[in-house]
Tab-separated table of C-alpha atoms in Angstrom:
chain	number	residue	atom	x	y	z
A	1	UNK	CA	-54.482	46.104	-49.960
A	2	UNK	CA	-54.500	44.797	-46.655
A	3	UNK	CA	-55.929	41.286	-47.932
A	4	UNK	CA	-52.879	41.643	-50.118
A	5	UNK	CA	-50.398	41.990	-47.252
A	6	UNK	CA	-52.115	39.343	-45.379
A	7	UNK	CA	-52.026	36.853	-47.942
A	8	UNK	CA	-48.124	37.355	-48.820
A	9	UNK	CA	-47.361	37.098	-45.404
A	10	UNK	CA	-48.895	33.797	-44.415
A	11	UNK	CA	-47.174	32.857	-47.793
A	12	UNK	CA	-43.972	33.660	-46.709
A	13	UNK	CA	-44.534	32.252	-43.429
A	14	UNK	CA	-45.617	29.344	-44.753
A	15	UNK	CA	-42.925	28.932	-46.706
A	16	UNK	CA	-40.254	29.355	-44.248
A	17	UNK	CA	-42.285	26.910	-41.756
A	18	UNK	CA	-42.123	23.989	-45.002
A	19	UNK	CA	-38.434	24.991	-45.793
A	20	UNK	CA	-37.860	24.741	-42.122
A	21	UNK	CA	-39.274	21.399	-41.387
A	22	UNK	CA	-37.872	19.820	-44.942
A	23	UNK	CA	-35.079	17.165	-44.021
A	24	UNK	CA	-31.874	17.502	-45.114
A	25	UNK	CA	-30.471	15.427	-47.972
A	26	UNK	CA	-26.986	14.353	-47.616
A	27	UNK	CA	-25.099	12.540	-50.443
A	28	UNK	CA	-22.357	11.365	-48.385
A	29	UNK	CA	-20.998	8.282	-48.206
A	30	UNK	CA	-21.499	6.141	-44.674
A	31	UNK	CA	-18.453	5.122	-42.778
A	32	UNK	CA	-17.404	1.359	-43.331
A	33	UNK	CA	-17.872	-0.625	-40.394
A	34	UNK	CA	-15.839	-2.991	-39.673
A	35	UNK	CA	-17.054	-6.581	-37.691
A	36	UNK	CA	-14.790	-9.181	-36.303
A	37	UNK	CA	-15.705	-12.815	-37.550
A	38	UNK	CA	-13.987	-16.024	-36.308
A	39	UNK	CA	-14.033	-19.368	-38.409
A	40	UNK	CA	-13.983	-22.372	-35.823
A	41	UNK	CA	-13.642	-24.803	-39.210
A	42	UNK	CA	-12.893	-23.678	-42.543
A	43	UNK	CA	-13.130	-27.421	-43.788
A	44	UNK	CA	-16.170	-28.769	-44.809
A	45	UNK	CA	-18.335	-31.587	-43.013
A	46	UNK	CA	-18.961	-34.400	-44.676
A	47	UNK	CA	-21.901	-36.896	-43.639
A	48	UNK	CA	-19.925	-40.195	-43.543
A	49	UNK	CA	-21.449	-43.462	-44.135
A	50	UNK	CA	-21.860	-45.841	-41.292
A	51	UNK	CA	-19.444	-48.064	-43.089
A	52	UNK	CA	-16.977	-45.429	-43.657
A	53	UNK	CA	-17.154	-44.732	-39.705
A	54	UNK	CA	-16.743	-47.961	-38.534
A	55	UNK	CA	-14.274	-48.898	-41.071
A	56	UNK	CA	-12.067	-45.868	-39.323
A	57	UNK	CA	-12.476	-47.235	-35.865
A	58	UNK	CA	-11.468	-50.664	-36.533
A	59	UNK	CA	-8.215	-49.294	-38.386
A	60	UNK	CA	-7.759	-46.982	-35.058
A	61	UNK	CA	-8.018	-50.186	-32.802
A	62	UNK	CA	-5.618	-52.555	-34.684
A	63	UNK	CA	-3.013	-49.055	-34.439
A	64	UNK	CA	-2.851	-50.142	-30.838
A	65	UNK	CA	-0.457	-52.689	-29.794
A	66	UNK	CA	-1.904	-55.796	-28.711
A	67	UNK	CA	-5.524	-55.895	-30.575
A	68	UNK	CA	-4.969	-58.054	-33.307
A	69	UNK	CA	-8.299	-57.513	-35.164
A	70	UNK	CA	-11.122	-55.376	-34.287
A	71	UNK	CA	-14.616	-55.298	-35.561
A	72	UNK	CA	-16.595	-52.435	-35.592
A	73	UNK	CA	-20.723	-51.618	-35.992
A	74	UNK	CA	-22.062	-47.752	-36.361
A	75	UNK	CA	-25.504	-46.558	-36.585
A	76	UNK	CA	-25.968	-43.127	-36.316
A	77	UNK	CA	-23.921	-41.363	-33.489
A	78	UNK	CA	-23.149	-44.875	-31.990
A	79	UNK	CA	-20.767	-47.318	-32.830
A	80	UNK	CA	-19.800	-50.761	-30.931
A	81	UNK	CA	-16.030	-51.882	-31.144
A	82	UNK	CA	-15.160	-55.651	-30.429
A	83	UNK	CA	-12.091	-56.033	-30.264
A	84	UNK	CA	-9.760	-59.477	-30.855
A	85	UNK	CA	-6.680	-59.319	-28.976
A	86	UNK	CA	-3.513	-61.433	-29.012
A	87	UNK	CA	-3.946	-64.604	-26.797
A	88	UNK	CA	-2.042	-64.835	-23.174
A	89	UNK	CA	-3.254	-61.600	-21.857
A	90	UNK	CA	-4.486	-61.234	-18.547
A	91	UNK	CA	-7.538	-59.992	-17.383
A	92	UNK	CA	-6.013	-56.556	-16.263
A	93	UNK	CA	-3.943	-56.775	-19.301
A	94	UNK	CA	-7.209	-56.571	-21.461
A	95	UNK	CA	-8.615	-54.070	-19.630
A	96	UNK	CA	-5.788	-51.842	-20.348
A	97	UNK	CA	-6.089	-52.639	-23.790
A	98	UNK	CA	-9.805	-51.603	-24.127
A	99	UNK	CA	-9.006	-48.797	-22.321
A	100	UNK	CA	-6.205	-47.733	-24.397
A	101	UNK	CA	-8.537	-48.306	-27.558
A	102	UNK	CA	-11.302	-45.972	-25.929
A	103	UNK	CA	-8.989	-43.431	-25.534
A	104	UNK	CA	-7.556	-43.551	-29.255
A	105	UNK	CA	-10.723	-43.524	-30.848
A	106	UNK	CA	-12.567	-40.799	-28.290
A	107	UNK	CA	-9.845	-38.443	-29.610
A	108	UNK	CA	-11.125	-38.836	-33.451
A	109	UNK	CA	-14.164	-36.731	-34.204
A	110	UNK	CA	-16.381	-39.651	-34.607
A	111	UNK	CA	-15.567	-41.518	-31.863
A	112	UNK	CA	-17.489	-39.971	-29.090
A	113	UNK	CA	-20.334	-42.636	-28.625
A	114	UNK	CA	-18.618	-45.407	-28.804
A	115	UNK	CA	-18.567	-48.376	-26.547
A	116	UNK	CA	-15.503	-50.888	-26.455
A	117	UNK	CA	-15.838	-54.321	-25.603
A	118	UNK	CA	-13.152	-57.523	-25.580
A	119	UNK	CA	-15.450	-59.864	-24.696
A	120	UNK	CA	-15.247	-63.146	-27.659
A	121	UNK	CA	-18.953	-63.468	-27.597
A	122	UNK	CA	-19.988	-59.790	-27.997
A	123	UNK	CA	-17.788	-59.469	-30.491
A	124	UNK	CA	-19.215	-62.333	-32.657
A	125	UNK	CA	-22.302	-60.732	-32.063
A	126	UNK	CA	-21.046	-57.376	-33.862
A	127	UNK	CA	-19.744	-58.945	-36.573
A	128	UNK	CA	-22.877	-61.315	-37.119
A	129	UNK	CA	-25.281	-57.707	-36.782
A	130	UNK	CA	-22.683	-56.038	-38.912
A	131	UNK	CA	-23.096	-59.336	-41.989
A	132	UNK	CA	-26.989	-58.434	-41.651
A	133	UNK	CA	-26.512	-54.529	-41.615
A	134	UNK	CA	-24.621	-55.393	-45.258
A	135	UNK	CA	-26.867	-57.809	-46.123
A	136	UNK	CA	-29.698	-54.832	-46.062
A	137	UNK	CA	-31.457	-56.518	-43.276
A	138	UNK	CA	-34.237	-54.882	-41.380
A	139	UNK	CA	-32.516	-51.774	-38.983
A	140	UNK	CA	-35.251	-52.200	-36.087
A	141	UNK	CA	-33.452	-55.982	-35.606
A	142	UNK	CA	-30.433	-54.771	-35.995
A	143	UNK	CA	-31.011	-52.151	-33.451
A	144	UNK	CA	-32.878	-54.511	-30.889
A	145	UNK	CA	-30.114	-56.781	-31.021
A	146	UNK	CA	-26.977	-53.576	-30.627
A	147	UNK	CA	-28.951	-52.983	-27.250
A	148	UNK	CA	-28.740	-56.303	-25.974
A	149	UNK	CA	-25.208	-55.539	-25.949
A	150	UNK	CA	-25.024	-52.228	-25.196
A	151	UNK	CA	-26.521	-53.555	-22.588
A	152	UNK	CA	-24.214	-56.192	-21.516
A	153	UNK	CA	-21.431	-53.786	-22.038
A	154	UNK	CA	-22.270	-51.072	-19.521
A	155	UNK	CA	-23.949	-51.608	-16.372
A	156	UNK	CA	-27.700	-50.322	-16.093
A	157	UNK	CA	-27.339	-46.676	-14.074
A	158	UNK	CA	-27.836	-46.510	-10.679
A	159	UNK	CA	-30.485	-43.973	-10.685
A	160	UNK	CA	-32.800	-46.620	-12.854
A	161	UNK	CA	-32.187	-49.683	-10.260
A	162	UNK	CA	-34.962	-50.401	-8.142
A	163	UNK	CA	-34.777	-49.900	-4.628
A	164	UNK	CA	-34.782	-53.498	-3.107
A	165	UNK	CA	-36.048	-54.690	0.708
A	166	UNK	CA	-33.509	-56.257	2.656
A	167	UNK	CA	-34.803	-59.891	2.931
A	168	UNK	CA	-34.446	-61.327	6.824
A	169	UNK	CA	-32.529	-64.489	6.505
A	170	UNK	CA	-33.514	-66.888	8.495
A	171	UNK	CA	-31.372	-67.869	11.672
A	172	UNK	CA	-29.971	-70.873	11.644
A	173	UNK	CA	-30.498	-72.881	14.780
Protein backbone atom coordinates (compact mmCIF):
# COMPACT_ATOMS: atom_id res chain seq x y z
CA UNK A 1 0.00 0.00 0.00
CA UNK A 2 2.63 2.35 0.47
CA UNK A 3 3.90 1.84 -3.29
CA UNK A 4 0.28 2.71 -3.88
CA UNK A 5 0.38 6.05 -2.05
CA UNK A 6 3.65 6.82 -3.54
CA UNK A 7 2.71 6.33 -6.95
CA UNK A 8 -0.66 8.51 -6.73
CA UNK A 9 1.16 11.12 -5.25
CA UNK A 10 3.93 11.75 -7.73
CA UNK A 11 0.85 11.44 -10.10
CA UNK A 12 -0.86 14.12 -8.71
CA UNK A 13 2.15 16.09 -8.37
CA UNK A 14 2.96 15.59 -11.60
CA UNK A 15 -0.01 16.61 -12.77
CA UNK A 16 -0.33 19.83 -11.06
CA UNK A 17 3.49 20.64 -12.09
CA UNK A 18 2.20 19.97 -16.21
CA UNK A 19 -1.14 21.87 -15.52
CA UNK A 20 0.98 24.48 -13.92
CA UNK A 21 3.51 25.07 -16.55
CA UNK A 22 0.74 24.65 -19.59
CA UNK A 23 0.33 28.20 -21.30
CA UNK A 24 -2.66 29.81 -21.37
CA UNK A 25 -4.82 29.97 -24.50
CA UNK A 26 -6.58 33.13 -25.08
CA UNK A 27 -9.13 33.56 -27.93
CA UNK A 28 -9.23 37.18 -27.81
CA UNK A 29 -9.02 39.41 -30.34
CA UNK A 30 -5.65 41.83 -30.51
CA UNK A 31 -6.11 45.53 -30.31
CA UNK A 32 -5.95 47.35 -33.81
CA UNK A 33 -3.04 49.41 -34.13
CA UNK A 34 -3.16 52.18 -35.74
CA UNK A 35 0.15 53.72 -37.96
CA UNK A 36 0.39 57.12 -39.43
CA UNK A 37 1.38 57.06 -43.26
CA UNK A 38 2.09 60.20 -45.36
CA UNK A 39 1.83 60.19 -49.30
CA UNK A 40 4.49 62.79 -50.66
CA UNK A 41 2.82 61.99 -54.41
CA UNK A 42 -0.26 60.23 -55.01
CA UNK A 43 0.31 60.71 -58.89
CA UNK A 44 2.13 58.38 -60.73
CA UNK A 45 5.70 58.84 -62.42
CA UNK A 46 5.95 58.45 -65.72
CA UNK A 47 9.43 57.78 -67.55
CA UNK A 48 9.25 60.49 -70.27
CA UNK A 49 10.96 60.22 -73.49
CA UNK A 50 13.89 62.41 -74.20
CA UNK A 51 11.81 63.97 -76.88
CA UNK A 52 8.90 64.50 -74.73
CA UNK A 53 11.40 66.37 -72.21
CA UNK A 54 12.96 68.52 -74.43
CA UNK A 55 9.92 69.23 -76.35
CA UNK A 56 8.60 70.75 -72.74
CA UNK A 57 11.61 72.92 -72.27
CA UNK A 58 11.61 74.53 -75.53
CA UNK A 59 7.74 75.37 -75.07
CA UNK A 60 8.88 76.76 -71.41
CA UNK A 61 11.59 79.02 -73.12
CA UNK A 62 9.51 80.58 -75.97
CA UNK A 63 6.76 81.36 -72.66
CA UNK A 64 9.39 83.93 -71.85
CA UNK A 65 9.30 87.22 -73.43
CA UNK A 66 12.01 87.90 -75.69
CA UNK A 67 13.26 84.21 -76.88
CA UNK A 68 11.78 83.84 -80.06
CA UNK A 69 12.63 80.13 -80.67
CA UNK A 70 14.41 77.78 -78.53
CA UNK A 71 15.90 74.45 -79.27
CA UNK A 72 16.27 71.94 -76.89
CA UNK A 73 18.53 68.37 -76.59
CA UNK A 74 17.92 65.77 -73.47
CA UNK A 75 19.70 62.67 -72.72
CA UNK A 76 19.06 61.24 -69.63
CA UNK A 77 18.97 63.72 -66.60
CA UNK A 78 20.60 66.42 -68.89
CA UNK A 79 19.24 68.58 -71.31
CA UNK A 80 20.97 71.63 -73.33
CA UNK A 81 18.65 74.69 -74.21
CA UNK A 82 19.77 77.11 -77.10
CA UNK A 83 17.94 79.60 -77.19
CA UNK A 84 17.10 82.23 -80.36
CA UNK A 85 16.22 85.51 -79.14
CA UNK A 86 14.75 88.59 -80.84
CA UNK A 87 17.55 90.69 -82.54
CA UNK A 88 18.73 94.25 -80.88
CA UNK A 89 19.36 92.93 -77.48
CA UNK A 90 22.26 93.78 -75.62
CA UNK A 91 24.68 91.74 -74.13
CA UNK A 92 23.26 92.26 -70.51
CA UNK A 93 19.93 92.13 -72.07
CA UNK A 94 20.64 88.41 -73.12
CA UNK A 95 21.98 87.52 -70.12
CA UNK A 96 18.86 88.38 -68.38
CA UNK A 97 17.05 86.48 -70.76
CA UNK A 98 19.00 83.17 -70.22
CA UNK A 99 18.73 83.77 -66.85
CA UNK A 100 15.12 84.26 -66.79
CA UNK A 101 14.79 80.95 -68.95
CA UNK A 102 16.97 79.00 -66.27
CA UNK A 103 14.84 80.00 -63.74
CA UNK A 104 11.45 78.97 -65.58
CA UNK A 105 12.52 75.72 -66.50
CA UNK A 106 14.56 74.84 -62.98
CA UNK A 107 11.08 75.23 -61.42
CA UNK A 108 9.54 72.24 -63.70
CA UNK A 109 10.40 68.80 -62.40
CA UNK A 110 12.59 68.00 -65.26
CA UNK A 111 14.46 70.85 -65.50
CA UNK A 112 17.08 70.45 -62.91
CA UNK A 113 20.19 69.60 -65.15
CA UNK A 114 19.82 71.76 -67.57
CA UNK A 115 22.25 74.17 -69.05
CA UNK A 116 21.07 77.39 -71.03
CA UNK A 117 22.99 78.88 -73.63
CA UNK A 118 22.24 82.04 -76.27
CA UNK A 119 25.14 81.70 -78.00
CA UNK A 120 24.12 81.35 -82.29
CA UNK A 121 26.77 78.78 -82.74
CA UNK A 122 26.00 76.45 -79.78
CA UNK A 123 22.76 76.53 -80.60
CA UNK A 124 23.23 75.28 -84.23
CA UNK A 125 25.18 72.77 -82.71
CA UNK A 126 22.04 71.44 -80.59
CA UNK A 127 19.89 71.43 -83.21
CA UNK A 128 22.42 69.67 -85.71
CA UNK A 129 23.08 66.78 -82.53
CA UNK A 130 19.37 66.87 -81.97
CA UNK A 131 18.70 66.01 -86.37
CA UNK A 132 21.25 63.01 -85.62
CA UNK A 133 19.67 61.96 -82.18
CA UNK A 134 16.27 61.59 -84.60
CA UNK A 135 18.01 60.32 -87.25
CA UNK A 136 18.98 57.19 -84.78
CA UNK A 137 22.56 58.09 -84.98
CA UNK A 138 25.16 56.53 -82.78
CA UNK A 139 24.56 58.04 -78.81
CA UNK A 140 28.46 57.83 -77.92
CA UNK A 141 28.80 60.81 -80.89
CA UNK A 142 26.11 62.37 -79.86
CA UNK A 143 27.32 62.44 -76.37
CA UNK A 144 31.05 63.39 -77.28
CA UNK A 145 29.84 66.17 -79.17
CA UNK A 146 26.94 67.54 -76.02
CA UNK A 147 30.31 67.80 -73.96
CA UNK A 148 32.10 69.89 -76.22
CA UNK A 149 29.48 72.23 -75.36
CA UNK A 150 28.77 71.59 -72.09
CA UNK A 151 31.94 72.46 -72.06
CA UNK A 152 31.95 75.73 -73.72
CA UNK A 153 28.94 76.60 -71.72
CA UNK A 154 30.28 76.44 -68.18
CA UNK A 155 33.67 77.19 -67.20
CA UNK A 156 35.96 74.12 -66.14
CA UNK A 157 35.86 74.21 -61.96
CA UNK A 158 38.38 75.73 -60.19
CA UNK A 159 39.33 72.85 -58.12
CA UNK A 160 40.33 70.87 -61.61
CA UNK A 161 42.64 73.92 -62.98
CA UNK A 162 46.15 73.34 -62.72
CA UNK A 163 48.18 75.30 -60.57
CA UNK A 164 50.37 77.48 -62.96
CA UNK A 165 54.14 79.16 -62.21
CA UNK A 166 54.22 82.71 -62.49
CA UNK A 167 56.47 83.23 -65.60
CA UNK A 168 59.28 86.24 -64.93
CA UNK A 169 58.81 88.62 -67.74
CA UNK A 170 61.58 89.90 -68.92
CA UNK A 171 62.55 93.65 -68.11
CA UNK A 172 62.58 95.76 -70.67
CA UNK A 173 65.66 97.89 -70.92
Amino acid sequence: MKRWIKISFISIISTFLLLGCASKNETSTPSPQVEKVQYSNLTPQKNESPEAVAQRLVSIATQIPGVKNATALSIGPYSLVGLDVEAGYERGKVGTLKYTVAQAIKEDPKGSNVLVTADIDLTNRIKAINEDFQDGKPISGIIEEMAEIVSRISPQPSKEVPKQQKKELPEKS
